[in-house]
Amino acid sequence: MGNRGYVTVFLTLLISVMLILVVAVLSWVEFSSARGRTASAMRSAMSNVRAEYDRYLFDNYHVLFLDQNPGGEGMGALEAKAESVLQENLGDEFTVRSCILTGLTCVMDDYCAEFRRQIGEAAKYLAAEKGVSYLMEKVEDDTPLTAEDMNGLNMEKDKGARKQKGDQDPRKSIRACELVGVAYWILPEDVSFRDYKINYTELPSQGKKGLALKEVDTGFRNMSRLKQGMTEAGGWLKGMEAEAEGILYAANCFNCLTDRVQEDTVLDLEMEYLISGKKTDAENYKSVINQILVIRTGCNFAYILTDADKMARLSGLAASLTWYFPPAQPVVKYLLAGAWSYIEAVADAYRLVRGKKVPYAKTRQNWLTDLNGLEHLAEVTENSSDDDDEKGLDYEDYLLILLAPRMGVAYYRMLDVMQLNVNQNVESEAEKFYLKDAISAFGMRAEVEYEGKTIQVLEESGY
């Protein structure tokens, strides 16, 4: 009997321990299940928050931005939404105590690194009608003239110089044109600019300044200024490969004078704004045209130096203009060459703004103007061949060339344009989406109570 008592006690203790272990295991399993359920519900809540990305920006610019300050309510609005969805997913057995946003990755952080990443993703799917390789194929040499080339000009007095009948000093017509303003003089008749003026105050770029835009010195009286101006055209394509995705993205998503890819936009000349950053379409247009003239003048000057017939005519004209001081003839000859190159550049720009192409490198066959070409510019350019040259670049191509070295500030200006457009039809100030508040990734830390126990979960997500 005594042994039976010991056995009974032993079995009772053993069963009790086993029951305790079973209960503990079941409790642990239940709590683990609750934690798993909470984590799953949290992922669903995060998906709901991510779904609040701005549809306009996605549809028009292929980027996913979430406003961390929706409706001007601050991050609390996103946290409240996540908390509501989490509670609904978990049911009454759980009590959501808090949801806190953490680990925000803002679109403008680290020099717009997140924006650039999304641009890179978008560029893979954009129809790349024009891109860097397209431009590289059409431009064999992005440095038409160097400082060494200019310093090596032969300043000896020319022999056999001849002046063609009717040749006049082209600088006079240039000065008359400059009084009107070349950019507006060549503007197509059917183009007008709206009066809208940008306020930089709340824009992402805050009016950031980029690479300074150069202009041609149209006086053509000073040899040192001529040398400087003729070499400014070099190097425009350097670095294009490094910014290929951003350049491709800009070409596909933003309007310019000759190509409208978006409707109902605040600015008509968006690409021009990316380059120049001026407050109005008119100012951006003028700035870009002046810079196109810099490029074209340099390219044209590089050609005209190789054309013996043109240089002979210039020598003859220079001789007639310097009869009172013959030693000045060689210098004047090159100043006149610069002036003629500029006249040709104006003719090139005239064609570009009308949607036509201009070859990057000039030849005898595609040279448009005479020394007095500005007097008959419309006639000269309209009567020229409309056949697309194999090496021809259009207006938008030149915008991409100008944009390449300015991409550092252009990313911020892209955000400017997006912000202006996304907010243009917003009725109240509180509803505006300021891209300084845009995020592309975030975390959410939640605290949930289940049967008196606290469950903490951290979930991170992004686009």
mmCIF file with all atom_site columns, N, CA, C and O in Angstrom, residues 37 41 84-96 448-450:
data_model
loop_
_atom_site.group_PDB
_atom_site.id
_atom_site.type_symbol
_atom_site.label_atom_id
_atom_site.label_alt_id
_atom_site.label_comp_id
_atom_site.label_asym_id
_atom_site.label_entity_id
_atom_site.label_seq_id
_atom_site.pdbx_PDB_ins_code
_atom_site.Cartn_x
_atom_site.Cartn_y
_atom_site.Cartn_z
_atom_site.occupancy
_atom_site.B_iso_or_equiv
_atom_site.pdbx_formal_charge
_atom_site.auth_seq_id
_atom_site.auth_comp_id
_atom_site.auth_asym_id
_atom_site.auth_atom_id
_atom_site.pdbx_PDB_model_num
ATOM 1  N N  . ARG A 1 37  ? -0.272  37.649 -35.919 1.00 0.00 ? 37  ARG A N  1
ATOM 2  C CA . ARG A 1 37  ? -1.482  38.291 -36.441 1.00 0.00 ? 37  ARG A CA 1
ATOM 3  C C  . ARG A 1 37  ? -1.327  39.813 -36.429 1.00 0.00 ? 37  ARG A C  1
ATOM 4  O O  . ARG A 1 37  ? -1.744  40.495 -37.361 1.00 0.00 ? 37  ARG A O  1
ATOM 5  N N  . ALA A 1 41  ? -1.402  42.201 -39.661 1.00 0.00 ? 41  ALA A N  1
ATOM 6  C CA . ALA A 1 41  ? -2.335  43.324 -39.699 1.00 0.00 ? 41  ALA A CA 1
ATOM 7  C C  . ALA A 1 41  ? -1.591  44.639 -39.889 1.00 0.00 ? 41  ALA A C  1
ATOM 8  O O  . ALA A 1 41  ? -2.081  45.563 -40.555 1.00 0.00 ? 41  ALA A O  1
ATOM 9  N N  . SER A 1 84  ? -6.351  53.159 -37.124 1.00 0.00 ? 84  SER A N  1
ATOM 10 C CA . SER A 1 84  ? -7.725  52.753 -37.414 1.00 0.00 ? 84  SER A CA 1
ATOM 11 C C  . SER A 1 84  ? -7.766  51.460 -38.207 1.00 0.00 ? 84  SER A C  1
ATOM 12 O O  . SER A 1 84  ? -8.535  50.532 -37.891 1.00 0.00 ? 84  SER A O  1
ATOM 13 N N  . VAL A 1 85  ? -6.934  51.372 -39.251 1.00 0.00 ? 85  VAL A N  1
ATOM 14 C CA . VAL A 1 85  ? -6.916  50.166 -40.086 1.00 0.00 ? 85  VAL A CA 1
ATOM 15 C C  . VAL A 1 85  ? -6.394  48.979 -39.286 1.00 0.00 ? 85  VAL A C  1
ATOM 16 O O  . VAL A 1 85  ? -6.911  47.857 -39.394 1.00 0.00 ? 85  VAL A O  1
ATOM 17 N N  . LEU A 1 86  ? -5.388  49.202 -38.460 1.00 0.00 ? 86  LEU A N  1
ATOM 18 C CA . LEU A 1 86  ? -4.823  48.132 -37.641 1.00 0.00 ? 86  LEU A CA 1
ATOM 19 C C  . LEU A 1 86  ? -5.860  47.589 -36.664 1.00 0.00 ? 86  LEU A C  1
ATOM 20 O O  . LEU A 1 86  ? -6.008  46.369 -36.512 1.00 0.00 ? 86  LEU A O  1
ATOM 21 N N  . GLN A 1 87  ? -6.599  48.483 -36.028 1.00 0.00 ? 87  GLN A N  1
ATOM 22 C CA . GLN A 1 87  ? -7.632  48.049 -35.084 1.00 0.00 ? 87  GLN A CA 1
ATOM 23 C C  . GLN A 1 87  ? -8.725  47.264 -35.792 1.00 0.00 ? 87  GLN A C  1
ATOM 24 O O  . GLN A 1 87  ? -9.201  46.223 -35.300 1.00 0.00 ? 87  GLN A O  1
ATOM 25 N N  . GLU A 1 88  ? -9.107  47.724 -36.949 1.00 0.00 ? 88  GLU A N  1
ATOM 26 C CA . GLU A 1 88  ? -10.143 47.030 -37.716 1.00 0.00 ? 88  GLU A CA 1
ATOM 27 C C  . GLU A 1 88  ? -9.685  45.646 -38.132 1.00 0.00 ? 88  GLU A C  1
ATOM 28 O O  . GLU A 1 88  ? -10.455 44.680 -38.087 1.00 0.00 ? 88  GLU A O  1
ATOM 29 N N  . ASN A 1 89  ? -8.426  45.515 -38.530 1.00 0.00 ? 89  ASN A N  1
ATOM 30 C CA . ASN A 1 89  ? -7.898  44.224 -38.957 1.00 0.00 ? 89  ASN A CA 1
ATOM 31 C C  . ASN A 1 89  ? -7.771  43.240 -37.801 1.00 0.00 ? 89  ASN A C  1
ATOM 32 O O  . ASN A 1 89  ? -7.961  42.031 -37.983 1.00 0.00 ? 89  ASN A O  1
ATOM 33 N N  . LEU A 1 90  ? -7.441  43.732 -36.622 1.00 0.00 ? 90  LEU A N  1
ATOM 34 C CA . LEU A 1 90  ? -7.211  42.851 -35.467 1.00 0.00 ? 90  LEU A CA 1
ATOM 35 C C  . LEU A 1 90  ? -8.500  42.440 -34.766 1.00 0.00 ? 90  LEU A C  1
ATOM 36 O O  . LEU A 1 90  ? -8.572  41.356 -34.170 1.00 0.00 ? 90  LEU A O  1
ATOM 37 N N  . GLY A 1 91  ? -9.506  43.266 -34.792 1.00 0.00 ? 91  GLY A N  1
ATOM 38 C CA . GLY A 1 91  ? -10.759 42.938 -34.118 1.00 0.00 ? 91  GLY A CA 1
ATOM 39 C C  . GLY A 1 91  ? -10.757 43.362 -32.660 1.00 0.00 ? 91  GLY A C  1
ATOM 40 O O  . GLY A 1 91  ? -9.791  43.933 -32.133 1.00 0.00 ? 91  GLY A O  1
ATOM 41 N N  . ASP A 1 92  ? -11.861 43.036 -31.980 1.00 0.00 ? 92  ASP A N  1
ATOM 42 C CA . ASP A 1 92  ? -12.071 43.493 -30.599 1.00 0.00 ? 92  ASP A CA 1
ATOM 43 C C  . ASP A 1 92  ? -11.178 42.810 -29.572 1.00 0.00 ? 92  ASP A C  1
ATOM 44 O O  . ASP A 1 92  ? -11.054 43.284 -28.443 1.00 0.00 ? 92  ASP A O  1
ATOM 45 N N  . GLU A 1 93  ? -10.583 41.675 -29.917 1.00 0.00 ? 93  GLU A N  1
ATOM 46 C CA . GLU A 1 93  ? -9.700  40.988 -28.959 1.00 0.00 ? 93  GLU A CA 1
ATOM 47 C C  . GLU A 1 93  ? -8.441  41.807 -28.665 1.00 0.00 ? 93  GLU A C  1
ATOM 48 O O  . GLU A 1 93  ? -7.797  41.613 -27.643 1.00 0.00 ? 93  GLU A O  1
ATOM 49 N N  . PHE A 1 94  ? -8.091  42.681 -29.572 1.00 0.00 ? 94  PHE A N  1
ATOM 50 C CA . PHE A 1 94  ? -6.877  43.474 -29.451 1.00 0.00 ? 94  PHE A CA 1
ATOM 51 C C  . PHE A 1 94  ? -7.249  44.938 -29.221 1.00 0.00 ? 94  PHE A C  1
ATOM 52 O O  . PHE A 1 94  ? -8.306  45.404 -29.658 1.00 0.00 ? 94  PHE A O  1
ATOM 53 N N  . THR A 1 95  ? -6.379  45.625 -28.545 1.00 0.00 ? 95  THR A N  1
ATOM 54 C CA . THR A 1 95  ? -6.551  47.069 -28.349 1.00 0.00 ? 95  THR A CA 1
ATOM 55 C C  . THR A 1 95  ? -5.276  47.772 -28.822 1.00 0.00 ? 95  THR A C  1
ATOM 56 O O  . THR A 1 95  ? -4.201  47.565 -28.257 1.00 0.00 ? 95  THR A O  1
ATOM 57 N N  . VAL A 1 96  ? -5.420  48.580 -29.865 1.00 0.00 ? 96  VAL A N  1
ATOM 58 C CA . VAL A 1 96  ? -4.268  49.315 -30.398 1.00 0.00 ? 96  VAL A CA 1
ATOM 59 C C  . VAL A 1 96  ? -4.056  50.551 -29.535 1.00 0.00 ? 96  VAL A C  1
ATOM 60 O O  . VAL A 1 96  ? -4.923  51.428 -29.454 1.00 0.00 ? 96  VAL A O  1
ATOM 61 N N  . VAL A 1 448 ? 0.307   47.287 -29.174 1.00 0.00 ? 448 VAL A N  1
ATOM 62 C CA . VAL A 1 448 ? -1.003  46.642 -29.133 1.00 0.00 ? 448 VAL A CA 1
ATOM 63 C C  . VAL A 1 448 ? -1.125  45.822 -27.857 1.00 0.00 ? 448 VAL A C  1
ATOM 64 O O  . VAL A 1 448 ? -0.174  45.139 -27.442 1.00 0.00 ? 448 VAL A O  1
ATOM 65 N N  . GLU A 1 449 ? -2.299  45.867 -27.234 1.00 0.00 ? 449 GLU A N  1
ATOM 66 C CA . GLU A 1 449 ? -2.547  45.090 -26.021 1.00 0.00 ? 449 GLU A CA 1
ATOM 67 C C  . GLU A 1 449 ? -3.425  43.890 -26.358 1.00 0.00 ? 449 GLU A C  1
ATOM 68 O O  . GLU A 1 449 ? -4.455  44.008 -27.018 1.00 0.00 ? 449 GLU A O  1
ATOM 69 N N  . TYR A 1 450 ? -2.991  42.713 -25.841 1.00 0.00 ? 450 TYR A N  1
ATOM 70 C CA . TYR A 1 450 ? -3.749  41.476 -26.054 1.00 0.00 ? 450 TYR A CA 1
ATOM 71 C C  . TYR A 1 450 ? -3.778  40.676 -24.763 1.00 0.00 ? 450 TYR A C  1
ATOM 72 O O  . TYR A 1 450 ? -2.720  40.257 -24.265 1.00 0.00 ? 450 TYR A O  1
#
